[in-house]
Short mmCIF file of C-alpha atoms in Angstrom, two decimals:
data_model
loop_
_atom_site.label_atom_id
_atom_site.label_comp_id
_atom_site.label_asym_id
_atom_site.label_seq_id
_atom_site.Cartn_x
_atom_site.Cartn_y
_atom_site.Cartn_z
CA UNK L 8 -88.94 109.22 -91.23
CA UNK L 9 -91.92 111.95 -90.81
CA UNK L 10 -91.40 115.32 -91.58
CA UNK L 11 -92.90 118.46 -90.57
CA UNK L 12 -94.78 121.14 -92.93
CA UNK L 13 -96.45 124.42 -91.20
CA UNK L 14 -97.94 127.85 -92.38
CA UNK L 15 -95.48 130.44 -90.98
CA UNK L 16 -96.69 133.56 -89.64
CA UNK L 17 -93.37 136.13 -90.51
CA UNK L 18 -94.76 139.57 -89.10
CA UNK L 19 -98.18 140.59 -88.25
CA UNK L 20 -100.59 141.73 -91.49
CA UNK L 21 -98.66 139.75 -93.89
CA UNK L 22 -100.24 136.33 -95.80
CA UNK L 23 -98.59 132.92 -94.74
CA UNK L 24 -96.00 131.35 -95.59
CA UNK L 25 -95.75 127.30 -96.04
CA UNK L 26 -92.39 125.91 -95.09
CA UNK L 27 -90.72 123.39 -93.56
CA UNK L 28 -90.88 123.19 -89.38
CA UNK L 29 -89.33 121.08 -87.04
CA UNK L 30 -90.52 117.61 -85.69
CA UNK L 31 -92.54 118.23 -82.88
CA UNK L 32 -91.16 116.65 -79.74
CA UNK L 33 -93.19 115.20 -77.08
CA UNK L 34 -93.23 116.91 -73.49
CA UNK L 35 -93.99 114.19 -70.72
CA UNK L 36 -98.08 114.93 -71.03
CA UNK L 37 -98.21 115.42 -74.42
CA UNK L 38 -98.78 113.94 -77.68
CA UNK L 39 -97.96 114.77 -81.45
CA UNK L 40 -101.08 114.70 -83.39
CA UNK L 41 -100.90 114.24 -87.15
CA UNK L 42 -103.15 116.42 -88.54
CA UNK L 43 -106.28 115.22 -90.36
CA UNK L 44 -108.38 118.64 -90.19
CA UNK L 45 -107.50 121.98 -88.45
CA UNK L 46 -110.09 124.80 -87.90
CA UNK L 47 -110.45 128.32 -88.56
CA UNK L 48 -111.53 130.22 -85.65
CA UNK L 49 -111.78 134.54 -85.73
CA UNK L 50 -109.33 134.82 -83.15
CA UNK L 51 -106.56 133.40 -85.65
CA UNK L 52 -107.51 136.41 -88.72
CA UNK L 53 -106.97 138.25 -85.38
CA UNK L 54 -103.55 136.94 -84.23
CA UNK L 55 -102.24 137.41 -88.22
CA UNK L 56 -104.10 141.18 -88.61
CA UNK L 57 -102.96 142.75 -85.09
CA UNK L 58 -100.15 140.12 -83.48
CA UNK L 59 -102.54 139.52 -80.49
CA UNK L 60 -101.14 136.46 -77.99
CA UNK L 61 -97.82 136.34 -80.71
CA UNK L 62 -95.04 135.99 -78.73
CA UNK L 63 -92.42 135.14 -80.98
CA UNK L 64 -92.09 135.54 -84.56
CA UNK L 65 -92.54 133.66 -87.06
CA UNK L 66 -94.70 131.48 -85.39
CA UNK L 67 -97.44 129.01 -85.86
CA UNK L 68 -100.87 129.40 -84.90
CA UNK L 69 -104.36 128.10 -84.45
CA UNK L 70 -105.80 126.25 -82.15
CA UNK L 71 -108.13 123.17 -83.12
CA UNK L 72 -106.70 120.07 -84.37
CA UNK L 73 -108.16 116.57 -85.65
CA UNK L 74 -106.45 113.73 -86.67
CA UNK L 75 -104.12 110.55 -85.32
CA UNK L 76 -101.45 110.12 -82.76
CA UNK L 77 -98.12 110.07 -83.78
CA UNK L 78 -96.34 109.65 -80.41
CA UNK L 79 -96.98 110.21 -76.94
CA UNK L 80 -94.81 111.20 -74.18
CA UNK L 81 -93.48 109.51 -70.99
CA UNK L 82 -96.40 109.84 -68.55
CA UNK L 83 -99.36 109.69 -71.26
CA UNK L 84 -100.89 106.32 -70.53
CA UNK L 85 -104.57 107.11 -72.25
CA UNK L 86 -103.47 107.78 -75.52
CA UNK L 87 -101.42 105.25 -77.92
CA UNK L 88 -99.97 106.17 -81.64
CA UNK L 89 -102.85 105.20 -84.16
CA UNK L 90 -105.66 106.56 -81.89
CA UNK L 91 -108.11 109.03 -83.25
CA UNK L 92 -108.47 112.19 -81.85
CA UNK L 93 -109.93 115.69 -81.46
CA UNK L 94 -107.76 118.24 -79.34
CA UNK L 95 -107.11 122.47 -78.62
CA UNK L 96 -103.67 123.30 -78.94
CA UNK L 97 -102.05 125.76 -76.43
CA UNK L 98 -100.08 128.14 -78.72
CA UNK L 99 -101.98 131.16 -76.88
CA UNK L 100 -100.53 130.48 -73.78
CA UNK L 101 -96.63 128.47 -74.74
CA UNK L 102 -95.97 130.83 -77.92
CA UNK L 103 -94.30 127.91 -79.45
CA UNK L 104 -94.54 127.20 -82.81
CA UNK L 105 -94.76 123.24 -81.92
CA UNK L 106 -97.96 123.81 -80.40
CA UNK L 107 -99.88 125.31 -82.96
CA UNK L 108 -102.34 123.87 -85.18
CA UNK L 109 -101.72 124.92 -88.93
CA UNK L 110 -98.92 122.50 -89.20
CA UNK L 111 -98.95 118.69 -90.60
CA UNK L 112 -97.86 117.82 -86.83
CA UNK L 113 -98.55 119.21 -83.50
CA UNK L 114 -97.94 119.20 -79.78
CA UNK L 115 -100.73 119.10 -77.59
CA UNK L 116 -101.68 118.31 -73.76
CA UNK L 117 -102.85 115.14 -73.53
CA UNK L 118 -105.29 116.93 -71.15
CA UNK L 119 -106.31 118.91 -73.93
CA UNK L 120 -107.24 115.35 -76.16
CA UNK L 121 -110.07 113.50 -76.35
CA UNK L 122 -111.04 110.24 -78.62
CA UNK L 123 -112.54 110.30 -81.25
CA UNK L 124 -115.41 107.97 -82.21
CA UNK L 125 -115.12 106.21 -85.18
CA UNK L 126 -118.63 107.04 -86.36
CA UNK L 127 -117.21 110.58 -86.34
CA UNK L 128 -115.46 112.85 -89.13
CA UNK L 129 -111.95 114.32 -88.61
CA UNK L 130 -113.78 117.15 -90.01
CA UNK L 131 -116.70 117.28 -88.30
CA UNK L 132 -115.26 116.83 -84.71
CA UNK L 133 -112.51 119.58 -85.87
CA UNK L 134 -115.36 122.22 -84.79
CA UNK L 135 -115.10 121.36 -81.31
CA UNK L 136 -112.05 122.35 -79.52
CA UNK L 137 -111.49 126.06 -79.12
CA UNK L 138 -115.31 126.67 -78.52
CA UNK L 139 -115.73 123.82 -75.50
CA UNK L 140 -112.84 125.57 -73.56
CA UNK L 141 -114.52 128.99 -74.22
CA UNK L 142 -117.58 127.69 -73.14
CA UNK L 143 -116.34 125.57 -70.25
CA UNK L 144 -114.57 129.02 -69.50
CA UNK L 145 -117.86 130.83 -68.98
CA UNK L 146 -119.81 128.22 -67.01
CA UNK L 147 -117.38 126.30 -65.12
CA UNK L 148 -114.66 127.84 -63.94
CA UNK L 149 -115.57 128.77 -59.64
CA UNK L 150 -113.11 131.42 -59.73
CA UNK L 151 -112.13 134.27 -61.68
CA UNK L 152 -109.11 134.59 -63.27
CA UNK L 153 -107.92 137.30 -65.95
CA UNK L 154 -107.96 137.04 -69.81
CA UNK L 155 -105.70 139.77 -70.00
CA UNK L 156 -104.65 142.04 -66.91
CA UNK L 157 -107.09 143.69 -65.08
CA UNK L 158 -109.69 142.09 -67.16
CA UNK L 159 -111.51 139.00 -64.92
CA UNK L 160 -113.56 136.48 -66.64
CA UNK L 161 -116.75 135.75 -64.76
CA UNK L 162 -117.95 132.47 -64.38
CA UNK L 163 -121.09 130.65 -63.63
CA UNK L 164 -119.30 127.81 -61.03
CA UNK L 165 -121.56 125.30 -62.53
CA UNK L 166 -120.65 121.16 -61.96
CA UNK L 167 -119.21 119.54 -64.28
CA UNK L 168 -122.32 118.64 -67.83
CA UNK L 169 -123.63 115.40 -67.53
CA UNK L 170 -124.53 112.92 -70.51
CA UNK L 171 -128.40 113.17 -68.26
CA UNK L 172 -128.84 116.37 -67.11
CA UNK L 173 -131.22 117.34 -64.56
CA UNK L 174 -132.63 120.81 -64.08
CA UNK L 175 -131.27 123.41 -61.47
CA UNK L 176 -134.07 125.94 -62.18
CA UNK L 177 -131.39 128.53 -63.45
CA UNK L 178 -131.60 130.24 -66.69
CA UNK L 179 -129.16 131.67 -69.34
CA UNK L 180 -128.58 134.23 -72.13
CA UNK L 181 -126.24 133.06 -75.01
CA UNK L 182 -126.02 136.20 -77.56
CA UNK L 183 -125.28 134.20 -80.73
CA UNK L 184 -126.47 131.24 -80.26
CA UNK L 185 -125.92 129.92 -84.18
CA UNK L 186 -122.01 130.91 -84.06
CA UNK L 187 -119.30 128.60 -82.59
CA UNK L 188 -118.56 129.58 -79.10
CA UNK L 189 -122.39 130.08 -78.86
CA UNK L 190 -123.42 126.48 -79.96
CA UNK L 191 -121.06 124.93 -77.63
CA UNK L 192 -122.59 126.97 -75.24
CA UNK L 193 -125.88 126.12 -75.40
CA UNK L 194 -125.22 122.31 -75.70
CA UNK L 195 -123.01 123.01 -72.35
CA UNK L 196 -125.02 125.00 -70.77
CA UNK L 197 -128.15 122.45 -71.11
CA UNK L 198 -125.69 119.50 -70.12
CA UNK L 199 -125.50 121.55 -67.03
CA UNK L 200 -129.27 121.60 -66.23
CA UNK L 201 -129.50 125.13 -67.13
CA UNK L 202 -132.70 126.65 -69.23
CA UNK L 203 -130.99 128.65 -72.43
CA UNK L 204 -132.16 131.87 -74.04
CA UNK L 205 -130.81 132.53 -77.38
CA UNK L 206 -130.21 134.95 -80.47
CA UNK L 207 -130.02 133.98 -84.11
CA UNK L 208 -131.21 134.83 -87.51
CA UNK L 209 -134.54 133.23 -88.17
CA UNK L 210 -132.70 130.84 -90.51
CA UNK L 211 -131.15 129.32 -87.93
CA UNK L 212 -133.65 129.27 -85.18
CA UNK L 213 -134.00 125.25 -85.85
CA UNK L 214 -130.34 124.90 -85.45
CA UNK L 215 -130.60 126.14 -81.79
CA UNK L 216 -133.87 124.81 -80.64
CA UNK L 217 -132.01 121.23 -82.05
CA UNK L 218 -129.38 121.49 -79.65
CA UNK L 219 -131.42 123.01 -76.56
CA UNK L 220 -132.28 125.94 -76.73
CA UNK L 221 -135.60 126.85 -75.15
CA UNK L 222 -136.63 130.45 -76.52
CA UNK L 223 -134.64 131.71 -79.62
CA UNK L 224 -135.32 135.58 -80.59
CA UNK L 225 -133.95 137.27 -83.75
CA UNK L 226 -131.25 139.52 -83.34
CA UNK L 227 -132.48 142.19 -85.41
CA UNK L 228 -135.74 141.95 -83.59
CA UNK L 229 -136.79 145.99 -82.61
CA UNK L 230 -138.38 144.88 -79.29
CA UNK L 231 -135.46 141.93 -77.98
CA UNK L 232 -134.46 143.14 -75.20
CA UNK L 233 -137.93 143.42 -73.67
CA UNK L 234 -138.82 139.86 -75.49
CA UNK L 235 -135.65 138.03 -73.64
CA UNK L 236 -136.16 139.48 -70.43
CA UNK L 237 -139.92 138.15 -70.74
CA UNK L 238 -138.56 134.46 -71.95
CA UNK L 239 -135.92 134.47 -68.89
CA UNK L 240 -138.91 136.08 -65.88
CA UNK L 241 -141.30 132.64 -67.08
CA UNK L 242 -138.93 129.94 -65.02
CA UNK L 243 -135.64 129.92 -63.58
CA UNK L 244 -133.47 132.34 -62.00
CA UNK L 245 -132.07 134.17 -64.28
CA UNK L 246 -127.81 134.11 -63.87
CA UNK L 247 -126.45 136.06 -66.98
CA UNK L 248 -125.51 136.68 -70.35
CA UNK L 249 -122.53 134.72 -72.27
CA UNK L 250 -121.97 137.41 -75.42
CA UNK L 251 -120.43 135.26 -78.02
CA UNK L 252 -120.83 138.17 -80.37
CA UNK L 253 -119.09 140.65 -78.37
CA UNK L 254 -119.70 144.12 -80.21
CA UNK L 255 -120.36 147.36 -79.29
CA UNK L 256 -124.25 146.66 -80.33
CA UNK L 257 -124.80 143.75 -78.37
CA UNK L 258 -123.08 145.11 -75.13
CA UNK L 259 -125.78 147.66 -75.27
CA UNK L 260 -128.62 144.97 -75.77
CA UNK L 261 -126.74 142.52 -73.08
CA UNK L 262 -126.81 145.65 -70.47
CA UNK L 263 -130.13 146.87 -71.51
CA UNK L 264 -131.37 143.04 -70.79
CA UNK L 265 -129.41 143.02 -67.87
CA UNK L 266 -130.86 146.08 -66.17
CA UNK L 267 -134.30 144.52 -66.52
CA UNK L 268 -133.65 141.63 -64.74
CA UNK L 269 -131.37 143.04 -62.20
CA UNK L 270 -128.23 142.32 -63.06
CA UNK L 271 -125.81 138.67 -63.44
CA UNK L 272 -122.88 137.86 -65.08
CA UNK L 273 -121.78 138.87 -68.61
CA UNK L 274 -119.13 137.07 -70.04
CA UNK L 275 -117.34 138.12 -73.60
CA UNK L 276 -115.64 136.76 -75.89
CA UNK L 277 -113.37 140.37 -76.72
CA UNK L 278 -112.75 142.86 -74.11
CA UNK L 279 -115.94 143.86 -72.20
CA UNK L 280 -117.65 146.79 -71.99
CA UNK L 281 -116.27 149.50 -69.68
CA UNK L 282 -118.75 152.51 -69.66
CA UNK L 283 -122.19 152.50 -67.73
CA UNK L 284 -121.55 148.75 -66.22
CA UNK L 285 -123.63 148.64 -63.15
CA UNK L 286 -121.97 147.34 -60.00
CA UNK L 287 -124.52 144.28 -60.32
CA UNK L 288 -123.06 142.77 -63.21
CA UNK L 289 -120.43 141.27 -63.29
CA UNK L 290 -118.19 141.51 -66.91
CA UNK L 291 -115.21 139.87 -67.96
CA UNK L 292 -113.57 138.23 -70.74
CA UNK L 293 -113.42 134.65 -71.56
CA UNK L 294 -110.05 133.25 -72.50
CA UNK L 295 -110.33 130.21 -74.14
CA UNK L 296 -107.61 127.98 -72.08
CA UNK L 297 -108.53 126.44 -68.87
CA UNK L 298 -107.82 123.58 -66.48
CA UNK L 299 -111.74 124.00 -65.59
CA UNK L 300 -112.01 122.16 -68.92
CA UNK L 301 -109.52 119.49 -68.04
CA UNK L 302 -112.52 117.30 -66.84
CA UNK L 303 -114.81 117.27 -69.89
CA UNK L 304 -111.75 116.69 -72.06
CA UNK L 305 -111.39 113.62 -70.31
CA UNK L 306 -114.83 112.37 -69.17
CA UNK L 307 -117.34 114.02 -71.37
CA UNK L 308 -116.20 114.76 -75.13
CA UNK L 309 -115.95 110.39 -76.28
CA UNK L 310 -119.19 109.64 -74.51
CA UNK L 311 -121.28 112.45 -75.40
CA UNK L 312 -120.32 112.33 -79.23
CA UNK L 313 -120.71 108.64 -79.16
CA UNK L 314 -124.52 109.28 -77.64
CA UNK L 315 -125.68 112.09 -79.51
CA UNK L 316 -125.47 114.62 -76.36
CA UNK L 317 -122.86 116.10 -78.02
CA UNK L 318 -123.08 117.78 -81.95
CA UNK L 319 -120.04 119.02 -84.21
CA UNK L 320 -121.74 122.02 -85.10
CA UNK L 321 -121.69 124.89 -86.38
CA UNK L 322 -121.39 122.20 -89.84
CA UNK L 323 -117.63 122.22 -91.32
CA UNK L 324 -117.39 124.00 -94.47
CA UNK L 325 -113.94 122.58 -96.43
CA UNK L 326 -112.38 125.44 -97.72
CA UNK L 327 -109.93 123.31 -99.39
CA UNK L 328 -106.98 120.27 -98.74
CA UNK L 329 -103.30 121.35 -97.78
CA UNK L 330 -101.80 123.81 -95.71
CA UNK L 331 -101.40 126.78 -98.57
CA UNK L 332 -105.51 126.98 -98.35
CA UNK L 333 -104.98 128.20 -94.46
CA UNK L 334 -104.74 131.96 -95.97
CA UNK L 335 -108.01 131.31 -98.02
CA UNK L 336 -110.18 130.17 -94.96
CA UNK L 337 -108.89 132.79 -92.68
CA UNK L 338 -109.73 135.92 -95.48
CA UNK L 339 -112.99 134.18 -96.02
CA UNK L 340 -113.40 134.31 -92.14
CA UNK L 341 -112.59 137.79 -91.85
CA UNK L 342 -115.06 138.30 -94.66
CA UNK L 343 -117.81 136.38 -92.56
CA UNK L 344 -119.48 133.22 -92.14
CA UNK L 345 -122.59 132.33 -90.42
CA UNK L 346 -124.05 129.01 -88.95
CA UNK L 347 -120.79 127.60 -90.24
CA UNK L 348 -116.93 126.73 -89.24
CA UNK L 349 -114.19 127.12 -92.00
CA UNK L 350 -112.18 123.71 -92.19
CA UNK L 351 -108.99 122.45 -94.00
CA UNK L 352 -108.08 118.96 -94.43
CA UNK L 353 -104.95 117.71 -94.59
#
């Protein structure tokens, strides 16, 4: 009979603890997942340092998962134990320590689960899942809804990405285009037909231009703001900025950019900015769990990794095998990474 390991969080600013945890149990649309490879995303260092989204202690945390299907529940009819696949766990929203991802076993939606080619890596495809519902978050989703209260997250309202996009003349800012949320942006956000300006260090310029990017700019770049707002005036209308950076230096360059092109939608991945926001822009945060991404969970992920459309990148780095080297991925994230996603196999 299977039994259940996890990294406890006891109290907020305190290192994990591995322990034993309870079997998951399947809800109706859910599956256990055995874990093969969990991610480390900045929003978990986060969770541990300040208790953000906790809401009961100890818990369990993170929220990417790859591996195999342990059991499914009563109305899952796509899924079958032995399958291979790459899913988001929804800890932020249930709290519950089943249905988070640094554990040997977890619960997830199977709305939140896609297959997994066999052509690709546990650990590669482990990248995905927190960053495509942040992305899907910015581009898809028609309506706002609120992150936290008070606090919308705007949206473009774009269709669903296509494995053959076509070209709706519209054109986008992703600030950080080499970092997680931003890659899956940009390989989203050209699925979609739009034209994508991007930031990155010159190192990883090729890494965005790879996966669609049109224009790439350096971030450290004295003259960028005037150098994006030229790249986004030569086609396209221009619709806004998705900030996967989110600090107090690149709200000023995202308003700054903004203001020259007279105004759009800026959409965060921490709280936005508050001060000297024109009424023609339209801020908000992104939280990263959506029904809007229900769809590409389900028609989008298998085919586009299995064609190429689709890249596991930032590349994995494996910070080690086993649950105790959780601790050491999420200090090394807090220390900072770039062009790269912490991984730990299991």
């Amino acid at each position: 009979m299977s039994s259940n390991q996890a990294a406890w969080l006891d109290a907020k600013e305190i290192a994990l603890r591995v322990g034993p945890a309870e079997m998951p149990v399947p809800q109706p649309n859910e599956i256990i997942v055995k874990n093969k490879a969990v991610a480390i995303n900045p929003l978990d260092w986060h969770m541990q340092d300040w208790g953000v989204f906790i809401q009961q202690w100890p818990t369990i945390f993170g929220c990417d998962v790859a591996g195999e299907v342990h059991q499914v529940g009563a109305n899952v009819t796509q899924f079958k134990p032995g399958d291979r696949v790459v899913a988001h766990t929804i800890n932020l929203v249930t709290g519950k320590p089943q249905d988070g991802a640094f554990a040997l076993y977890t619960a997830v939606p199977a709305n939140k689960t896609a297959i997994l080619p066999a052509s690709v890596a546990f650990e590669s495809a482990v990248v995905l899942p927190l960053a495509i519902e942040a992305a899907a978050c910015a581009l898809l989703k028609a309506t706002a809804g609120e992150a936290m209260p008070g606090v919308p997250t705007p949206a473009l309202g774009l269709a669903q990405p296509s494995l053959v996009p076509k070209p709706i003349g519209k054109t986008l800012v992703v600030y950080g285009g080499s970092s997680s949320v931003g890659v899956m942006t940009i390989q989203l956000a050209v699925a979609c037909g739009l034209k994508v300006v991007t930031t990155a260090s010159p190192k990883n310029f090729d890494l965005c231009k790879g996966i669609g990017a049109s224009s790439v700019f350096d971030y450290r770049d004295a003259d960028i703001v005037d150098k994006i707002a030229a790249a986004c005036k030569e086609d396209g209308s221009f619709v806004g900025i998705v900030d996967a950076i989110s600090t107090p230096e690149t709200y000023k360059h995202d308003l700054e950019i903004l203001s020259k092109l007279g105004g759009g939608h800026l959409a965060c991945t921490h709280p936005p900015p508050t001060e000297d926001v024109p009424d023609s822009v339209k801020a908000g945060m992104i939280f990263a769990v959506d029904e809007v991404a229900d769809p590409i969970w389900a028609n989008f992920i298998t085919p586009a990794l299995e064609n190429g459309t689709l890249k596991c990148l930032p590349a994995p780095e494996i910070v080690g095998n086993g649950l105790e080297h959780i601790q050491e991925a999420l200090d090394k994230s807090k220390a900072g990474v770039s062009a790269t996603k912490l991984i730990v196999t299991l």
